[in-house]
Tab-separated table of C-alpha atoms in Angstrom:
chain	number	residue	atom	x	y	z
A	1	MET	CA	37.586	19.065	20.209
A	2	GLU	CA	36.204	18.092	23.792
A	3	ARG	CA	33.283	16.097	24.273
A	4	LEU	CA	30.949	18.936	25.332
A	5	GLU	CA	32.241	21.189	22.525
A	6	ILE	CA	31.519	18.261	19.971
A	7	LEU	CA	27.934	17.948	21.327
A	8	ALA	CA	27.405	21.564	21.032
A	9	THR	CA	28.453	21.744	17.155
A	10	ILE	CA	26.443	18.668	16.549
A	11	ALA	CA	23.127	20.116	18.166
A	12	GLU	CA	23.538	23.952	16.547
A	13	ARG	CA	23.704	22.064	13.105
A	14	LEU	CA	20.704	19.780	14.183
A	15	ALA	CA	18.487	22.875	15.368
A	16	ALA	CA	19.188	24.525	12.080
A	17	ALA	CA	18.580	21.514	9.982
A	18	GLN	CA	15.391	20.680	7.927
A	19	ARG	CA	16.204	17.142	6.872
A	20	VAL	CA	18.293	14.604	9.003
A	21	PHE	CA	19.287	11.059	7.997
A	22	VAL	CA	20.284	8.495	10.131
A	23	LEU	CA	22.083	5.158	9.450
A	24	THR	CA	22.078	2.522	12.200
A	25	GLY	CA	23.870	-0.841	12.397
A	26	ALA	CA	24.272	-3.633	15.162
A	27	GLY	CA	26.521	-1.167	17.552
A	28	LEU	CA	23.137	0.501	18.410
A	29	GLY	CA	22.586	-2.960	20.253
A	30	GLY	CA	19.447	-3.526	22.397
A	31	GLY	CA	19.052	-7.166	21.643
A	32	PRO	CA	21.257	-10.315	20.107
A	33	GLY	CA	22.611	-9.593	16.965
A	34	LEU	CA	24.467	-11.044	14.130
A	35	GLY	CA	27.959	-10.170	15.471
A	36	THR	CA	27.362	-13.260	17.742
A	37	PHE	CA	27.542	-15.303	15.000
A	38	ARG	CA	30.374	-13.923	13.044
A	39	GLY	CA	34.371	-15.024	13.622
A	40	PRO	CA	36.041	-17.893	14.648
A	41	ASP	CA	33.086	-18.972	17.248
A	42	GLY	CA	30.498	-18.017	14.655
A	43	TYR	CA	28.334	-21.409	14.653
A	44	TRP	CA	25.007	-22.575	15.711
A	45	ARG	CA	24.303	-26.304	15.915
A	46	ASN	CA	27.868	-26.730	14.134
A	47	ARG	CA	26.478	-24.531	11.199
A	48	SER	CA	28.469	-21.553	10.247
A	49	PHE	CA	26.548	-18.054	9.961
A	50	GLU	CA	27.081	-18.283	6.165
A	51	GLN	CA	25.321	-21.645	6.033
A	52	LEU	CA	22.434	-20.106	8.154
A	53	ALA	CA	22.011	-17.134	6.144
A	54	SER	CA	21.946	-17.940	2.509
A	55	LEU	CA	19.342	-19.553	0.233
A	56	GLU	CA	21.640	-22.412	-0.538
A	57	GLY	CA	21.593	-23.412	3.420
A	58	PHE	CA	17.868	-22.989	3.545
A	59	HIS	CA	17.151	-25.328	0.730
A	60	ALA	CA	19.531	-27.850	2.204
A	61	ASP	CA	17.908	-27.719	5.583
A	62	PRO	CA	14.939	-25.120	5.859
A	63	ALA	CA	14.190	-26.566	9.439
A	64	LEU	CA	17.294	-26.036	10.881
A	65	VAL	CA	17.159	-22.430	9.393
A	66	TRP	CA	13.872	-21.723	10.898
A	67	GLY	CA	14.872	-23.162	14.053
A	68	TRP	CA	17.679	-20.656	14.218
A	69	TYR	CA	15.731	-17.828	13.228
A	70	ASN	CA	12.983	-18.817	15.508
A	71	GLU	CA	15.362	-18.609	18.498
A	72	ARG	CA	16.588	-15.077	17.476
A	73	ILE	CA	12.552	-13.693	16.788
A	74	ALA	CA	11.951	-15.116	20.333
A	75	ALA	CA	15.120	-13.234	21.700
A	76	TYR	CA	14.270	-9.994	19.766
A	77	LEU	CA	10.718	-9.987	21.116
A	78	ALA	CA	12.086	-10.518	24.750
A	79	ALA	CA	14.452	-7.494	24.171
A	80	SER	CA	13.477	-3.752	24.852
A	81	PRO	CA	14.690	-0.654	22.921
A	82	ASN	CA	17.528	1.150	24.563
A	83	ALA	CA	18.280	4.591	25.220
A	84	GLY	CA	19.883	4.953	21.813
A	85	HIS	CA	16.476	3.943	20.236
A	86	PHE	CA	14.399	6.315	22.350
A	87	ALA	CA	16.813	9.205	21.563
A	88	LEU	CA	16.303	8.525	17.912
A	89	ALA	CA	12.723	8.222	18.399
A	90	GLU	CA	12.648	11.782	20.424
A	91	LEU	CA	14.918	13.610	18.028
A	92	GLN	CA	12.695	12.675	15.081
A	93	GLU	CA	9.880	14.580	17.170
A	94	ILE	CA	12.233	17.717	17.329
A	95	VAL	CA	13.648	18.130	13.842
A	96	PRO	CA	11.238	18.876	10.923
A	97	HIS	CA	12.158	15.737	8.558
A	98	LEU	CA	13.828	12.432	10.016
A	99	VAL	CA	14.605	9.226	8.046
A	100	ILE	CA	16.080	6.197	9.813
A	101	ALA	CA	17.952	3.574	7.734
A	102	THR	CA	18.694	0.506	9.540
A	103	GLN	CA	20.981	-2.356	9.020
A	104	ASN	CA	19.516	-4.158	11.982
A	105	VAL	CA	16.451	-6.651	11.180
A	106	ASP	CA	14.957	-6.586	15.060
A	107	GLY	CA	12.208	-3.884	14.594
A	108	LEU	CA	13.576	-2.218	17.830
A	109	HIS	CA	13.418	1.244	16.171
A	110	ALA	CA	9.436	1.186	15.551
A	111	ARG	CA	8.832	-0.536	19.082
A	112	ALA	CA	10.885	2.648	20.460
A	113	GLY	CA	8.412	4.900	18.784
A	114	SER	CA	10.207	5.582	15.403
A	115	ARG	CA	8.558	6.344	12.139
A	116	ASN	CA	10.009	6.698	8.766
A	117	VAL	CA	12.125	3.222	9.345
A	118	LEU	CA	13.787	1.834	6.319
A	119	GLU	CA	14.960	-1.749	7.063
A	120	ILE	CA	17.660	-2.135	4.120
A	121	HIS	CA	18.371	-5.486	5.546
A	122	GLY	CA	14.861	-6.603	5.783
A	123	SER	CA	13.152	-7.816	8.817
A	124	ILE	CA	13.244	-10.847	10.750
A	125	PHE	CA	9.589	-10.401	11.315
A	126	ASP	CA	8.650	-10.887	7.655
A	127	VAL	CA	8.024	-13.782	5.938
A	128	LYS	CA	8.854	-14.128	2.037
A	129	CYS	CA	8.441	-16.857	-0.361
A	130	THR	CA	10.755	-18.879	-2.339
A	131	GLY	CA	8.481	-19.753	-4.685
A	132	ARG	CA	6.985	-18.431	-7.926
A	133	CYS	CA	3.748	-17.070	-6.325
A	134	VAL	CA	2.666	-13.356	-7.105
A	135	SER	CA	4.251	-12.066	-3.779
A	136	ARG	CA	7.715	-13.466	-4.549
A	137	GLY	CA	10.270	-11.151	-3.232
A	138	THR	CA	7.977	-9.270	-1.255
A	139	PRO	CA	6.815	-10.294	2.576
A	140	VAL	CA	3.888	-12.474	2.178
A	141	GLU	CA	2.899	-12.149	6.218
A	142	ARG	CA	4.398	-10.315	9.363
A	143	LEU	CA	4.940	-12.720	12.151
A	144	GLY	CA	3.984	-11.874	15.840
A	145	GLY	CA	6.497	-14.678	17.106
A	146	PRO	CA	8.425	-17.682	16.072
A	147	LEU	CA	6.982	-19.389	12.935
A	148	ASP	CA	5.275	-22.807	13.046
A	149	LEU	CA	7.334	-25.084	11.108
A	150	ALA	CA	4.194	-27.256	10.104
A	151	ARG	CA	3.432	-23.882	8.002
A	152	LEU	CA	6.675	-24.169	6.171
A	153	GLN	CA	5.130	-24.960	2.752
A	154	HIS	CA	3.385	-21.662	1.329
A	155	ASP	CA	-0.170	-22.080	1.080
A	156	GLY	CA	-1.159	-22.910	-2.582
A	157	CYS	CA	2.247	-22.422	-3.655
A	158	ASP	CA	5.462	-24.600	-4.753
A	159	GLY	CA	7.567	-22.227	-2.506
A	160	MET	CA	8.262	-22.305	1.335
A	161	ARG	CA	8.064	-19.738	3.771
A	162	ARG	CA	11.427	-18.087	4.244
A	163	PRO	CA	12.786	-15.311	6.884
A	164	GLY	CA	12.356	-11.792	5.121
A	165	VAL	CA	15.994	-10.899	5.788
A	166	VAL	CA	18.642	-10.143	3.169
A	167	TRP	CA	20.903	-13.436	2.885
A	168	PHE	CA	24.333	-13.612	1.472
A	169	GLY	CA	24.382	-13.278	-2.408
A	170	GLU	CA	21.358	-11.466	-2.431
A	171	SER	CA	20.393	-7.685	-3.144
A	172	LEU	CA	19.297	-5.206	-0.859
A	173	PRO	CA	15.430	-4.261	-1.147
A	174	GLN	CA	15.487	-1.857	-4.058
A	175	ASN	CA	12.727	0.656	-2.919
A	176	ALA	CA	13.995	1.102	0.763
A	177	LEU	CA	17.726	1.284	-0.700
A	178	LEU	CA	16.835	3.919	-3.460
A	179	GLU	CA	14.523	6.040	-0.487
A	180	ALA	CA	17.615	5.644	1.613
A	181	GLN	CA	19.832	7.178	-1.261
A	182	ARG	CA	17.642	9.979	-1.861
A	183	GLU	CA	17.468	10.776	1.814
A	184	SER	CA	21.352	10.649	2.172
A	185	ARG	CA	21.621	12.864	-0.664
A	186	GLN	CA	19.217	15.551	0.519
A	187	ALA	CA	20.050	15.636	3.912
A	188	ASP	CA	21.609	18.529	6.056
A	189	VAL	CA	23.173	16.156	8.732
A	190	ILE	CA	23.886	12.668	8.537
A	191	LEU	CA	24.189	10.720	11.656
A	192	VAL	CA	26.159	7.365	11.647
A	193	ALA	CA	25.379	5.570	14.609
A	194	GLY	CA	26.872	2.159	15.623
A	195	THR	CA	28.173	1.015	12.541
A	196	SER	CA	31.603	1.341	10.374
A	197	ALA	CA	29.725	2.014	6.952
A	198	GLN	CA	32.131	0.263	5.233
A	199	VAL	CA	30.461	-2.526	3.347
A	200	GLU	CA	28.570	-1.522	0.016
A	201	PRO	CA	25.768	-0.564	-0.937
A	202	ALA	CA	24.966	0.347	2.683
A	203	ALA	CA	28.397	2.465	2.831
A	204	SER	CA	27.334	4.763	0.066
A	205	LEU	CA	24.905	6.324	2.172
A	206	ALA	CA	27.421	7.840	4.444
A	207	GLN	CA	29.710	8.735	1.592
A	208	LYS	CA	27.458	10.697	-1.212
A	209	TYR	CA	25.908	13.804	0.237
A	210	ARG	CA	26.261	17.398	-0.467
A	211	SER	CA	29.116	19.366	0.187
A	212	GLN	CA	27.259	21.153	2.909
A	213	THR	CA	26.209	18.193	4.861
A	214	MET	CA	27.255	17.538	8.487
A	215	VAL	CA	28.040	13.703	8.846
A	216	VAL	CA	28.112	12.678	12.297
A	217	GLU	CA	29.643	9.225	13.768
A	218	ILE	CA	28.524	8.006	16.949
A	219	ASN	CA	30.875	4.695	17.393
A	220	PRO	CA	33.149	3.695	20.446
A	221	GLU	CA	35.693	2.704	17.567
A	222	PRO	CA	35.307	5.434	14.854
A	223	ALA	CA	35.716	4.434	11.468
A	224	LEU	CA	35.025	7.611	9.370
A	225	ARG	CA	37.633	9.656	10.526
A	226	HIS	CA	38.881	10.223	7.019
A	227	GLN	CA	35.626	11.776	5.860
A	228	THR	CA	34.487	13.539	9.069
A	229	ASN	CA	35.977	15.495	12.015
A	230	THR	CA	32.422	15.266	13.572
A	231	VAL	CA	33.293	12.270	15.520
A	232	LEU	CA	31.252	11.221	18.907
A	233	ALA	CA	33.587	8.171	20.080
A	234	GLU	CA	31.413	6.307	21.989
A	235	GLY	CA	28.501	3.875	22.435
A	236	THR	CA	25.002	4.999	20.831
A	237	GLU	CA	23.027	4.168	24.249
A	238	THR	CA	25.267	7.595	25.822
A	239	GLY	CA	26.131	9.332	22.522
A	240	LEU	CA	22.496	9.646	21.311
A	241	PRO	CA	20.769	10.790	24.275
A	242	ALA	CA	23.550	13.426	24.960
A	243	ILE	CA	23.114	14.507	21.522
A	244	VAL	CA	19.500	15.156	22.212
A	245	ASN	CA	20.000	16.668	25.245
A	246	ALA	CA	22.319	19.223	24.114
A	247	LEU	CA	19.613	19.952	21.301
A	248	ARG	CA	17.238	20.564	24.064
A	249	GLU	CA	19.084	22.966	25.713
A	250	ILE	CA	19.786	25.126	22.291
A	251	ARG	CA	16.202	25.049	22.089
A	252	ARG	CA	15.499	26.176	25.552
A	253	ASP	CA	17.628	29.173	25.125
């Protein structure tokens, strides 16, 4: 199908949808992402991404790990949501029910105005504790900027403050994951935006749905052609606004 025909098809289904589920990933852009640190050049101060994003690496050198995360926190705060983020926020105002599950930790969906955002890989602005305090496993505070390393020790606890993101070897937040699974299985339309959706358990969010559900992939390098023929093969900064514009045209008719 041609681009305009694809957009019209997606818009028609969105216009009739009661429930929409969106899965987003690093391809949504808008700020420096983890992708910068993957691959053969994925090092920071001679440490690999795997060393910086693991509990073992944190225990080995917590100040070093926080140094990396503090740089990313500052960079994300300096970044702005892009047209893709704003398009999803606008779409949420148009359709009756829309939930976003994001693999990004940058907080840009919320800054663009989106609600009902499930951060299934956690948030870089959340702080958790490595100790055995009552808040273990859940955020103990929300950062408004880089962490002061003088506050590394968690107050009145045997643990240390750590970034509230999902590290290698850790499970995704169960409440967020279960809610995302429920939403994807009830959705009339699923938008997969800026992610290949190939890694479990997030991949199942684009694979387990009702037979009548339309799955749409917005990605310059599509990865889901084996399960959907509704593919907008372009970046989310142009693809998502184009979908919203097409939906506006239908609603005006």
